Coordinates of C-alpha atoms in Angstrom, one line a residue:
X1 CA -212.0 209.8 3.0
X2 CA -214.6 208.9 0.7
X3 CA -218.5 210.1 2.7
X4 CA -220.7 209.5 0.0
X5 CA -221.3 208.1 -3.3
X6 CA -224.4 208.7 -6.0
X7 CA -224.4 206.1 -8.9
X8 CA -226.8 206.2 -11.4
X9 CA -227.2 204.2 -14.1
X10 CA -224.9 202.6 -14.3
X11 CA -224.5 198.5 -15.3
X12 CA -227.2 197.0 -13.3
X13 CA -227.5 199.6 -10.5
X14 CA -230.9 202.4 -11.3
X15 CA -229.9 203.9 -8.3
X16 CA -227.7 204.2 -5.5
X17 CA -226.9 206.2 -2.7
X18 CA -224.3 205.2 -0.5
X19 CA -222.8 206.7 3.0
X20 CA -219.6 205.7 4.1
X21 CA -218.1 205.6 7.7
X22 CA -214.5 205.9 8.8
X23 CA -212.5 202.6 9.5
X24 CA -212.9 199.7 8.3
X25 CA -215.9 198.5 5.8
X26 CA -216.7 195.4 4.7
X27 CA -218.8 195.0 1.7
X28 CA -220.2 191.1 0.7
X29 CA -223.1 189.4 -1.3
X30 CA -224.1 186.4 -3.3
X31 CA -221.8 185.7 -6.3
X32 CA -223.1 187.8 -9.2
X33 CA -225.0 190.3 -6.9
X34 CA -222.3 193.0 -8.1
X35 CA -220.3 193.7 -4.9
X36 CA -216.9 195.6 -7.1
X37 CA -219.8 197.2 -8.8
X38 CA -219.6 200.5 -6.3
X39 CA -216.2 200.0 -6.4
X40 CA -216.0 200.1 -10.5
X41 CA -218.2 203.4 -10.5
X42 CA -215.7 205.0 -7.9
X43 CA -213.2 204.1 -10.4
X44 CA -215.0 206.4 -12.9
X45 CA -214.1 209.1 -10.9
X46 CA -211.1 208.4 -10.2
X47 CA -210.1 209.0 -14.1
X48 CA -211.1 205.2 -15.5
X49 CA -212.2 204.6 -18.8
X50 CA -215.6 204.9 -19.7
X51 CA -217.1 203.0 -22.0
X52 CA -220.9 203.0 -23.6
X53 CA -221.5 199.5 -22.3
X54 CA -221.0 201.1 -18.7
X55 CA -224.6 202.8 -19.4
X56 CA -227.7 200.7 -18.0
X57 CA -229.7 199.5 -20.9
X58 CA -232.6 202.2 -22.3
X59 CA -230.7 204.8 -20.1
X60 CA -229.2 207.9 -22.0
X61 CA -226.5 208.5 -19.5
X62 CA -224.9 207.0 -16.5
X63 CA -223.9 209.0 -13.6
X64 CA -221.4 208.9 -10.6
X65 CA -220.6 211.5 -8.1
X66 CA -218.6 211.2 -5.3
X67 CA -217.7 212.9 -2.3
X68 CA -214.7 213.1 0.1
X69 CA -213.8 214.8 3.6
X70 CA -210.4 216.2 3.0
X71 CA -209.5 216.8 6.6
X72 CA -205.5 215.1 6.8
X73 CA -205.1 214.9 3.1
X74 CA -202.8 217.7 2.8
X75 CA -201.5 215.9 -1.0
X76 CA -205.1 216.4 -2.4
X77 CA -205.6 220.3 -1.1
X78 CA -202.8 221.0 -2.1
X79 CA -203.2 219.9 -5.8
X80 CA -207.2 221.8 -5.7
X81 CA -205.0 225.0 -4.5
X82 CA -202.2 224.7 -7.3
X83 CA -205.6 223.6 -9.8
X84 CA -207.8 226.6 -8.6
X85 CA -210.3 224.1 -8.2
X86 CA -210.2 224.6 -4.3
X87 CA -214.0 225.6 -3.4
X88 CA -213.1 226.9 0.4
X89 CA -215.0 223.7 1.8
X90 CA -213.2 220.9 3.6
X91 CA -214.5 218.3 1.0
X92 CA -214.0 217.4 -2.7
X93 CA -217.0 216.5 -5.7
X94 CA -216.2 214.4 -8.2
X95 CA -218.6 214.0 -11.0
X96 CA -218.3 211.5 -14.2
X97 CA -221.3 212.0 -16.6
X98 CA -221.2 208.9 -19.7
X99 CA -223.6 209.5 -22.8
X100 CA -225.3 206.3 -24.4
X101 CA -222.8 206.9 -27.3
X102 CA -219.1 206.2 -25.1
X103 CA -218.4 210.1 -24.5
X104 CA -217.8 211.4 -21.1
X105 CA -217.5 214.6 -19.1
X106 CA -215.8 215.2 -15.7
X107 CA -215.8 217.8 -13.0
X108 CA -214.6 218.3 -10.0
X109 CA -216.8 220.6 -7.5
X110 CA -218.5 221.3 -10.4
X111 CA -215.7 222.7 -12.6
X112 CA -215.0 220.7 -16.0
X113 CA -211.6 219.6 -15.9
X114 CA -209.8 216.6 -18.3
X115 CA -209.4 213.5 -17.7
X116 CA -205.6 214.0 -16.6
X117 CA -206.7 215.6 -14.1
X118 CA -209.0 213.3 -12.5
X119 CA -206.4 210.8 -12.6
X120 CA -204.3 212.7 -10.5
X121 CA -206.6 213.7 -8.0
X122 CA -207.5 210.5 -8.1
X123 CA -204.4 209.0 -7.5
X124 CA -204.2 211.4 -3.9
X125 CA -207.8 210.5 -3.0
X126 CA -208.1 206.5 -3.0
X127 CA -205.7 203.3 -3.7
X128 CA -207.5 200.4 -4.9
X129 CA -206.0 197.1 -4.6
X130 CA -207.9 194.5 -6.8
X131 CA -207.7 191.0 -6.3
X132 CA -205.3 190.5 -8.9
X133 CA -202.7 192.7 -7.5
X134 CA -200.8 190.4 -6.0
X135 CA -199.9 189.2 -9.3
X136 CA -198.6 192.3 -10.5
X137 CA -195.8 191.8 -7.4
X138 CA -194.2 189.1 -9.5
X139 CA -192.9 191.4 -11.6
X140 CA -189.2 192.4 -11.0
X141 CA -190.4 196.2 -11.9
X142 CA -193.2 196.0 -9.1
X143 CA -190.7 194.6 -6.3
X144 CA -188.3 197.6 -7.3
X145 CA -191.1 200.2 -6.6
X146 CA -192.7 198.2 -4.1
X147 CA -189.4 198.6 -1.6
X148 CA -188.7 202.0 -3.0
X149 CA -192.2 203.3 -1.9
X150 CA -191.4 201.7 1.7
X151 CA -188.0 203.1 1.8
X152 CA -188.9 206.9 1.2
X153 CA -186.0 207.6 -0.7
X154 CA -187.6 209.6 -3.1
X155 CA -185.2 212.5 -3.4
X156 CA -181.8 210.4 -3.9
X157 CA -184.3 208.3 -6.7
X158 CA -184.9 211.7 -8.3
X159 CA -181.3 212.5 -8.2
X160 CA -180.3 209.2 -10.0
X161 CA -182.8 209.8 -12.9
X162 CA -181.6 213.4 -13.3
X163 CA -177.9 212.5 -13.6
X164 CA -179.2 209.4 -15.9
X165 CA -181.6 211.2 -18.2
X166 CA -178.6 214.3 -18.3
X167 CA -176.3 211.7 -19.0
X168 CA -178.4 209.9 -22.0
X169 CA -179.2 213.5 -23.2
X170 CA -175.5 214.5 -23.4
X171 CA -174.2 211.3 -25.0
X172 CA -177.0 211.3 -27.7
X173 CA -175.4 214.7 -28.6
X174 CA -172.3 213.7 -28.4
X175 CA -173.3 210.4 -30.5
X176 CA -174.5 213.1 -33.2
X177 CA -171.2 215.2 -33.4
X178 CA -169.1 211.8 -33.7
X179 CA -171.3 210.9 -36.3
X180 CA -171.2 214.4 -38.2
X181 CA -167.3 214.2 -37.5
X182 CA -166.3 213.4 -41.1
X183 CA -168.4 215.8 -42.8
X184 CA -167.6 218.4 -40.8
X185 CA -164.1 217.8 -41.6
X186 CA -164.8 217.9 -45.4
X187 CA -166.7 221.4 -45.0
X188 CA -163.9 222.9 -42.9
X189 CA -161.1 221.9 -45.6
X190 CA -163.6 223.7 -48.3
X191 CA -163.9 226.6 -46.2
X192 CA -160.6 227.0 -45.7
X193 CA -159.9 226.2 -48.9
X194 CA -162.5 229.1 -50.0
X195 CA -161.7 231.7 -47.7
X196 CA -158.0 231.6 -48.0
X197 CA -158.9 232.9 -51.5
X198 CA -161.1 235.8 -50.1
X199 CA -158.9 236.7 -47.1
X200 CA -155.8 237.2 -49.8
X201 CA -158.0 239.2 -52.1
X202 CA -159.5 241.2 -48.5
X203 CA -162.4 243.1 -49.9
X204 CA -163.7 245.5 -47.6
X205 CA -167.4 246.0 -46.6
X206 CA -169.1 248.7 -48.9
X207 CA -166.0 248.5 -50.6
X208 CA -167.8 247.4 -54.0
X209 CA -170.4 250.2 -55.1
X210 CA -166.7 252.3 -54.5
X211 CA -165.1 250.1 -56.6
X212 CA -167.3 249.6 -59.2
X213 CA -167.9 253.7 -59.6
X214 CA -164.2 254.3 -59.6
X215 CA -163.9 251.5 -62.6
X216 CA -166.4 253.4 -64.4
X217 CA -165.0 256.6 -63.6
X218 CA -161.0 255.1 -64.7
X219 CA -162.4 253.1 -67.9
X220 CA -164.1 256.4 -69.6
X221 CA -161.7 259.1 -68.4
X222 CA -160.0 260.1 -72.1
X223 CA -164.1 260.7 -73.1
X224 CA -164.6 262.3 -69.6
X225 CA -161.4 264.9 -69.8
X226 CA -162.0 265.8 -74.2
X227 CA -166.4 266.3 -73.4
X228 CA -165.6 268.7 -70.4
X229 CA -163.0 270.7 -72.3
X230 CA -165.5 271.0 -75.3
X231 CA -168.0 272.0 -72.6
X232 CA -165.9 274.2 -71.1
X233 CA -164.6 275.8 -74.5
X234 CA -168.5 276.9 -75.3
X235 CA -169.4 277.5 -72.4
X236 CA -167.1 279.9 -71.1
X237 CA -163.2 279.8 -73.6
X238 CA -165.1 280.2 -77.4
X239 CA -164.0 283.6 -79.0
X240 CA -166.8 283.3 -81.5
X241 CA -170.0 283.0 -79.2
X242 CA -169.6 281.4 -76.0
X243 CA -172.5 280.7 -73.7
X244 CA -171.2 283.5 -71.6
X245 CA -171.2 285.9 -74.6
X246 CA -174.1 285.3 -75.6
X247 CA -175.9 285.8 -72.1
X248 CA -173.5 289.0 -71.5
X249 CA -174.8 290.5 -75.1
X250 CA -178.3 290.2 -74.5
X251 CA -178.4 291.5 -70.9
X252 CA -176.7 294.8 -72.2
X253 CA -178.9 295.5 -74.9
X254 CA -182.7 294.7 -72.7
X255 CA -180.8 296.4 -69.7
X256 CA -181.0 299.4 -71.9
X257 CA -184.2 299.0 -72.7
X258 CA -185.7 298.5 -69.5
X259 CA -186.1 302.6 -69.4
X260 CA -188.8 302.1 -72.3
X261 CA -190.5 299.2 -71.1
X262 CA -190.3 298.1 -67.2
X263 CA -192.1 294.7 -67.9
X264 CA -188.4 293.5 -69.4
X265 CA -186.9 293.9 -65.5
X266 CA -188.0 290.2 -65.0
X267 CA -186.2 289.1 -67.6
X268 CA -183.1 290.7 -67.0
X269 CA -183.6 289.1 -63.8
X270 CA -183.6 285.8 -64.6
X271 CA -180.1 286.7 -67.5
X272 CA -178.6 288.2 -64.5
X273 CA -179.1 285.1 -62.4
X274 CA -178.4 282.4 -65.7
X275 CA -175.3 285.0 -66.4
X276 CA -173.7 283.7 -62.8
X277 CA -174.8 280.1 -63.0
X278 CA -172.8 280.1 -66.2
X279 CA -169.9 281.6 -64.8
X280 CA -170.4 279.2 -61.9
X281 CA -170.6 276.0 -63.9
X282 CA -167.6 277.4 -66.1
X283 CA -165.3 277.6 -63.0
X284 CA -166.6 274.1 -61.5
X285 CA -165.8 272.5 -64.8
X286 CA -162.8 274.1 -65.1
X287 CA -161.2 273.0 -61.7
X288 CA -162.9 269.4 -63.0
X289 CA -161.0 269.5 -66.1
X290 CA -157.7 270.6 -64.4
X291 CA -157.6 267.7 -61.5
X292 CA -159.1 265.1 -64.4
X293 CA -156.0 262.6 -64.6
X294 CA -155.8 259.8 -66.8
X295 CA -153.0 257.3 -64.7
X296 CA -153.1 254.1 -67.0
X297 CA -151.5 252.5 -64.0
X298 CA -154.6 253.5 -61.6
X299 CA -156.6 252.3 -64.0
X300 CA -154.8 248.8 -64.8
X301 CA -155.1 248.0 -60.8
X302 CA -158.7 248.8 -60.4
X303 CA -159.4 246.9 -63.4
X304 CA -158.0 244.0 -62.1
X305 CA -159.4 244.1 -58.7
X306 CA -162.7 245.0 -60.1
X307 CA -163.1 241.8 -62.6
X308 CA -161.2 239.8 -59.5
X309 CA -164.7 240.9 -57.4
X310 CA -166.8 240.2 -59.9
X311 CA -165.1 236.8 -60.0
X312 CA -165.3 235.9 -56.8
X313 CA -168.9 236.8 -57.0
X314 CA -169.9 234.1 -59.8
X315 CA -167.6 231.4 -58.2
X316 CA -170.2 231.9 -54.8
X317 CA -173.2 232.2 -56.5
X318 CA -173.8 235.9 -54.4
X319 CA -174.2 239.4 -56.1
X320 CA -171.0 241.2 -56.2
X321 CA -172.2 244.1 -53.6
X322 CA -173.2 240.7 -50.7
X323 CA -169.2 238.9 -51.5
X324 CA -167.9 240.9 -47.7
X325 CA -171.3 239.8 -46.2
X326 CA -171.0 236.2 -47.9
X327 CA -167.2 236.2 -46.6
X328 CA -167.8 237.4 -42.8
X329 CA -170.6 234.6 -43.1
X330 CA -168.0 231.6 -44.1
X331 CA -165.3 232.8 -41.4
X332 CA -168.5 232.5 -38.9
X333 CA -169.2 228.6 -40.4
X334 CA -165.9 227.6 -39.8
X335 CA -165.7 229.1 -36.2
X336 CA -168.5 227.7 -35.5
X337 CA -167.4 223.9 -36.9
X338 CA -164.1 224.3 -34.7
X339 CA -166.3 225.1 -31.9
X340 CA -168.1 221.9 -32.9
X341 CA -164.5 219.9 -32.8
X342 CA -163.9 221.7 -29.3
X343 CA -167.1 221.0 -27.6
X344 CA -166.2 217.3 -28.2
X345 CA -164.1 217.0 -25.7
X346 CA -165.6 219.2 -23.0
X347 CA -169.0 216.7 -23.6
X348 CA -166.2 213.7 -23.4
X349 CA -165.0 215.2 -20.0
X350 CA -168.8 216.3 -19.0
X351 CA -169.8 212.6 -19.5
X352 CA -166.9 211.2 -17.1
X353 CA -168.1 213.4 -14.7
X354 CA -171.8 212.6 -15.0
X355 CA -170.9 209.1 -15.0
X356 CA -168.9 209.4 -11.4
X357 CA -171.8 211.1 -10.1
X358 CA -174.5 209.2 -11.3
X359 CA -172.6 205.8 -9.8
X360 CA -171.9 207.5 -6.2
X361 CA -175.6 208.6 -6.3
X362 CA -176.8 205.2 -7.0
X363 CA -174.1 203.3 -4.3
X364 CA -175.8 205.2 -1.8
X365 CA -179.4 204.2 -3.3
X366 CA -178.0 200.4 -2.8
X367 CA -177.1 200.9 0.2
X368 CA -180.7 202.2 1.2
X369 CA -182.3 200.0 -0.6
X370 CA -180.1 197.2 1.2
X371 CA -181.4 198.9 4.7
X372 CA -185.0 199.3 3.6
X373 CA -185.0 195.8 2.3
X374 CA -184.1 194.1 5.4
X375 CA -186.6 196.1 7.4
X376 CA -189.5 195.8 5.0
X377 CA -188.5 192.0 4.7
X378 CA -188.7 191.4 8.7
X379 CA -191.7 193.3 9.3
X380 CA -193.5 190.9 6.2
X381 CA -192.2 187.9 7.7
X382 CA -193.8 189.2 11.5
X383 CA -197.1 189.1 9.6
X384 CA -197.0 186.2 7.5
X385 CA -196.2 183.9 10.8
X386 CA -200.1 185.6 11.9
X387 CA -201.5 184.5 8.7
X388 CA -201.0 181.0 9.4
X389 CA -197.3 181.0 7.3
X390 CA -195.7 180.0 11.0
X391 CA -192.1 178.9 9.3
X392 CA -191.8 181.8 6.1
X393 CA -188.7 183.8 5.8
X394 CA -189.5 186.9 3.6
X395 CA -186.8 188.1 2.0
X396 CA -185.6 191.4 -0.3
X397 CA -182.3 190.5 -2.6
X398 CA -180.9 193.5 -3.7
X399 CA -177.9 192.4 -6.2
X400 CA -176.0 195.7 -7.4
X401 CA -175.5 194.5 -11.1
X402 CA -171.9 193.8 -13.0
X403 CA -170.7 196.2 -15.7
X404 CA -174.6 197.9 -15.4
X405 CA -175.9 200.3 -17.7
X406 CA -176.4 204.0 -16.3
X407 CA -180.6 203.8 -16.2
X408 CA -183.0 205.9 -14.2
X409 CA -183.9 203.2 -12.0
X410 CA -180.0 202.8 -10.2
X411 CA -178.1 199.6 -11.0
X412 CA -179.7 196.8 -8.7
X413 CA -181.4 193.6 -9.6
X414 CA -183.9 193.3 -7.2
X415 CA -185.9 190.2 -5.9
X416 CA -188.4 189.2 -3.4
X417 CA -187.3 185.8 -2.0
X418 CA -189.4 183.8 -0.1
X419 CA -189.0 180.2 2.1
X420 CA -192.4 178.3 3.6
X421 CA -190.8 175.8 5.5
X422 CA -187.7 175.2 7.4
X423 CA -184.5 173.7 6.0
X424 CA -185.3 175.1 2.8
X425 CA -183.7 177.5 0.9
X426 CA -185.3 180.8 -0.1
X427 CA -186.1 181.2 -3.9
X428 CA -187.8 184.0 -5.8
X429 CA -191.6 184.1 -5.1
X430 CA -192.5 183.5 -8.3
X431 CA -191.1 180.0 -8.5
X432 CA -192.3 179.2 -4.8
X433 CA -195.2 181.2 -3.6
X434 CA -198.4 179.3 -3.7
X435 CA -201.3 181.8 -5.1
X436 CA -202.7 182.2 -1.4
X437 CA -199.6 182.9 -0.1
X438 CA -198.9 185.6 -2.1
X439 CA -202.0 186.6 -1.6
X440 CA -200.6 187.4 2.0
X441 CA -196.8 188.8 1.1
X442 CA -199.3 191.3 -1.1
X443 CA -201.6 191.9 1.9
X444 CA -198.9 192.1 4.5
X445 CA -197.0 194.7 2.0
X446 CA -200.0 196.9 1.1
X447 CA -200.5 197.5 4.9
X448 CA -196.9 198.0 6.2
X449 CA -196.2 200.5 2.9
X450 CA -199.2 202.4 3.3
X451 CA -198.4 206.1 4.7
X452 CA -201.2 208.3 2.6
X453 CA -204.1 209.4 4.3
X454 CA -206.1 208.0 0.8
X455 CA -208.9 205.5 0.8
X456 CA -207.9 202.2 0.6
X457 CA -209.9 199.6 -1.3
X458 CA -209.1 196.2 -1.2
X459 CA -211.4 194.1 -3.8
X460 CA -211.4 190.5 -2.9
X461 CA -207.6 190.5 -2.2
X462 CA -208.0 187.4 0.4
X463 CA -208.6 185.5 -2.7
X464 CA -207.0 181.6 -2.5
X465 CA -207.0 182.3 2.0
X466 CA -209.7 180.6 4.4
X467 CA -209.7 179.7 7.8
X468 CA -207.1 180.6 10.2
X469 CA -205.4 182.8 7.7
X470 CA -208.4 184.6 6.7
X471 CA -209.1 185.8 10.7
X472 CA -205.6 187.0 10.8
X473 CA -206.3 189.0 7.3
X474 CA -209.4 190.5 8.5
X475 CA -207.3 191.5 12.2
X476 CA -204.9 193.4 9.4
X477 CA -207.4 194.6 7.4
X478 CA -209.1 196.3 10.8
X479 CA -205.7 196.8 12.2
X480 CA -205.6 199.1 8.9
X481 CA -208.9 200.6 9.5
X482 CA -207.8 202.1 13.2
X483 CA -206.7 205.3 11.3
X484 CA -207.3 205.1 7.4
X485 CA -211.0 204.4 5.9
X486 CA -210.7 200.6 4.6
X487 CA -213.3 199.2 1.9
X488 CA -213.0 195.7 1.8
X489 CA -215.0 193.7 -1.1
X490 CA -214.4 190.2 0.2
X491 CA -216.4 186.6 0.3
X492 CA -214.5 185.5 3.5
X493 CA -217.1 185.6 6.7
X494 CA -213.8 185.7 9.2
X495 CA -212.4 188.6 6.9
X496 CA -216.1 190.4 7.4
X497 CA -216.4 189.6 11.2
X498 CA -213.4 191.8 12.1
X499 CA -214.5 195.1 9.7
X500 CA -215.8 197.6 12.0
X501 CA -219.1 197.9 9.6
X502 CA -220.7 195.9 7.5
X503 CA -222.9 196.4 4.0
X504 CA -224.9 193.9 1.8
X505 CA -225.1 194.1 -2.0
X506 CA -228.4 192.2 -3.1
X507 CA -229.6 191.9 -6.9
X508 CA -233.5 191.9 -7.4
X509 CA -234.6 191.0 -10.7
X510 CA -237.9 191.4 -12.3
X511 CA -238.7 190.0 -15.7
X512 CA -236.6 192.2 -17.9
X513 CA -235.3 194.3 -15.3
X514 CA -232.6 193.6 -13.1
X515 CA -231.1 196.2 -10.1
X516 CA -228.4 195.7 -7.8
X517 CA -229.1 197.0 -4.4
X518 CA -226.9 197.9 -1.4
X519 CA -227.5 198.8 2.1
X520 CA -225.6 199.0 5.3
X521 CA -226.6 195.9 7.8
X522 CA -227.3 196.6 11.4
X523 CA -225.8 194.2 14.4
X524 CA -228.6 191.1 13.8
X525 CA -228.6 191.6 10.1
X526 CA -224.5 191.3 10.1
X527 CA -225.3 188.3 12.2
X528 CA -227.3 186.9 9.4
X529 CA -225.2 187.8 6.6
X530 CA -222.3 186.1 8.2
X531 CA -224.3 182.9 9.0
X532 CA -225.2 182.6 4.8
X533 CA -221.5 183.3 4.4
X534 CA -220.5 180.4 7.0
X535 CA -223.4 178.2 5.8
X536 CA -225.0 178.7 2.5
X537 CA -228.3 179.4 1.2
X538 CA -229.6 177.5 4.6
X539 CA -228.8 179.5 7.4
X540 CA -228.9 177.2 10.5
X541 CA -229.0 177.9 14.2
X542 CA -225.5 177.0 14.4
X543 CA -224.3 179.3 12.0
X544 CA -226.0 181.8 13.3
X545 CA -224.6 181.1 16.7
X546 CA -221.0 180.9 14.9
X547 CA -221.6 184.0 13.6
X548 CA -222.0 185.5 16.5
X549 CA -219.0 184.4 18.0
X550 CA -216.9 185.6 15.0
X551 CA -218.6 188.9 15.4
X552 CA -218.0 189.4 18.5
X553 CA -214.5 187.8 19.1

């Protein structure tokens, strides 16, 4: 529950500090005086928009902190744990900062964190009804959450808008492979088309640089086989001065004369040594020259399949030694476009499937939403016959819808029917329900749906209600109060009377300056405050005296 809240700065308030009690609070004041003021900075802290307006005029900066005691609130712990903004201390601070200029800053026990996250601490620390929010439950949208909320059926409504949102996901694909349908066709005949040319001609991988040596090798043999055997005729064959000769000559005559002159050994060395490399080279070349063929049949078929590669190469735009690589890559494509053609029908089937599970999912959501709805409708109608509403029938319609579209939300039309007098039929509030009485279908909803253990805020919902009817909303609004903290901006004295505390908001203004205060009233100060409210600016002796009485009936 919310225990204290600092404002500075802000609008019209200096300063402000403000303890709050458990149960029920009333909060009143003249018209003007700024009574949703408090309420407005809480809602700064809570993740609301700040604005540079918000800052009190020659101020730099407005300032709001607040605190709350987090004993119960296991949602908002829990979120601080999961946040590792958790401080060890069984309360929470909130503090929104707002510069002159419209820029804001936020922490939360005295960590910076975004606005995101304020909201959704927010959202687990107080629920503010304004006094327009009974408006917003004329919208078919609001009724649908409204009874869902009271129903608890949060797990089956997850389950819907899973199958729905796999369903949309799955048919959007499905929507994009129908669509690419034709031009996959047209690729496939081309590949088919294509590859039926490379499959027939099979060339192997690394089977080019092969090819294309041996087609060298073929298309210059008649040079290849007449140079060796010139080689090998001087080298080693030659009667008049071979190679070999030559070396053998020389290496007899300095062998001789290595006797007269030792520094020759070397050189004989190296003739010795050039004398078997010769002879070496000479057989090698001879064995070449022997196994050299020239076979003009060889050399016709690796012609052809050469220039056939190098034609296949041009005609796909890929060098001749990439044509396998290119080919493997087309027989993937086409794989892949039948796999395309296959998954079509297995997302047909998966969408049948998702379809029958998503519509047994939401029949059962109907059904509890047919259950909840007639509980949540008798328990309103017990509390509008208290708020002076003695012949209302409340009722929930929930309509499962004909030929409906598969949507997160199920397939019900939903509406929140509503009868004020007997012998008339029940049509939808918005047609029939004056502004004060759905002031009370909104009243009577917000305290049978609420199960948090938040702050609830209710500003100036008994709005278009006096009376009889505004006793009964203060008995809820205490009724409320019994085991959640209630703040409760109202104008009403019987709405007031029945809170289990009371506080003023006064505004004081000084030539230029103007301040809003606020201050907690004791027993004869209520008194007093409820007499003005009964009265008027004149507080006579018998409002005070009907003051008392609503205080202390």
């Amino acid at each position: 529950m919310l225990t204290h809240l600092s404002i500075k700065n802000f609008a019209i308030v200096r300063h402000l500090d403000i303890e709050f009690s458990n149960n029920t609070t009333a909060i009143t004041g003249e018209t003007g005086a700024g009574k949703s003021i408090a309420i407005d900075a809480l809602s700064l802290c809570l993740g609301g928009r700040a604005e540079a307006g918000m800052v009190r005029k020659n101020a730099d900066k407005a300032e709001v902190t607040a605190t709350f005691s987090l004993q119960k609130n296991e949602g908002a712990t829990s979120w601080l744990s999961n946040n590792e903004l958790d401080d060890g201390e069984e309360q929470c601070i909130l503090r929104r900062v707002i510069s002159s200029e419209g820029r804001s800053r936020a922490w939360v026990n005295g960590s910076p964190v975004t606005l995101q996250q304020m909201k959704e601490l927010g959202l687990l620390l107080v629920n503010i009804h304004g006094q327009h929010a009974h408006q917003e439950l004329l919208k078919p949208d609001m009724q649908r959450i409204t009874l869902d909320n009271s129903a608890q059926h949060s797990s089956l409504l997850e389950q819907v808008q899973e199958k729905s949102t796999q369903f949309h996901a799955l048919s959007r694909k499905l929507k994009g492979l129908q669509d690419e349908q034709q031009q996959r066709a047209d690729r496939k005949s081309l590949l088919q088309y294509q590859l039926q040319e490379l499959d027939d001609f099979a060339l192997a991988e690394n089977e080019f640089p092969e090819l294309e040596a041996e087609f060298k090798k073929l298309s210059h043999s008649q040079t290849l086989l007449e140079d060796t055997q010139i080689c090998l005729h001087k080298l080693y064959e030659s009667d008049h001065g071979s190679a070999l000769s030559i070396v053998d000559e020389a290496l007899d005559k300095l062998s001789s004369l290595v006797e007269h002159d030792p520094q020759l050994s070397p050189i004989v060395q190296m003739l010795t040594e050039a004398q078997i490399q010769v002879q070496e080279a000479s057989n090698e070349l001879r064995h070449y020259v022997e196994h050299l063929e020239i076979d003009p049949m060889k050399m016709q078929q690796t012609d052809e399949r050469y220039s056939k590669a190098m034609e296949l190469a041009r005609k796909h735009s890929v060098l001749p030694e990439f044509l396998a690589s290119h080919h493997q890559g087309l027989h993937d494509e086409l794989a892949t476009l039948q796999q395309q053609d296959n998954d079509l029908e297995s997302i047909i089937h998966e969408l049948e499937t998702l379809k029958s599970g998503y519509f047994t999912l939401a029949k059962q959501l109907h059904t509890s939403r047919q259950k909840s709805g007639g509980l949540l409708a008798q328990q309103v109608t017990e509390k509008l016959h208290k708020m002076n509403m003695p012949h209302a029938q409340f009722e929930i319609k929930v309509t499962a819808i004909e030929n409906p579209k598969i949507s997160a939300i199920g397939t019900d039309d939903i509406r929140f029917m509503l009868t004020s007098n007997k012998g008339m039929e029940a049509d939808s509030i918005e047609k029939v329900a004056s502004g004060g009485e759905l002031s009370r279908i909104s009243l009577a909803i917000q305290v049978l749906a609420n199960r948090t253990s938040a702050t609830m805020i209710f500003d100036e919902v008994d709005t278009g209600i006096s009376g009889a009817t505004a006793s009964v909303v203060g008995k809820l609004l205490r009724e409320l109060g019994e085991n959640n903290q209630v703040l409760c901006v109202t104008h009403l004295p019987q709405v007031a009377a029945k809170a289990h505390q009371q506080m003023l908001v006064t505004k004081f203004t000084d030539k230029d300056i103007t301040e809003t205060h606020m201050q907690r009233l004791s027993e004869d100060k209520r008194v007093e405050e409820l007499a003005r409210l009964l009265a008027g600016d004149e507080i006579t002796e018998s409002a005070l005296q009907n003051a008392k009485g609503l205080l202390h009936s």
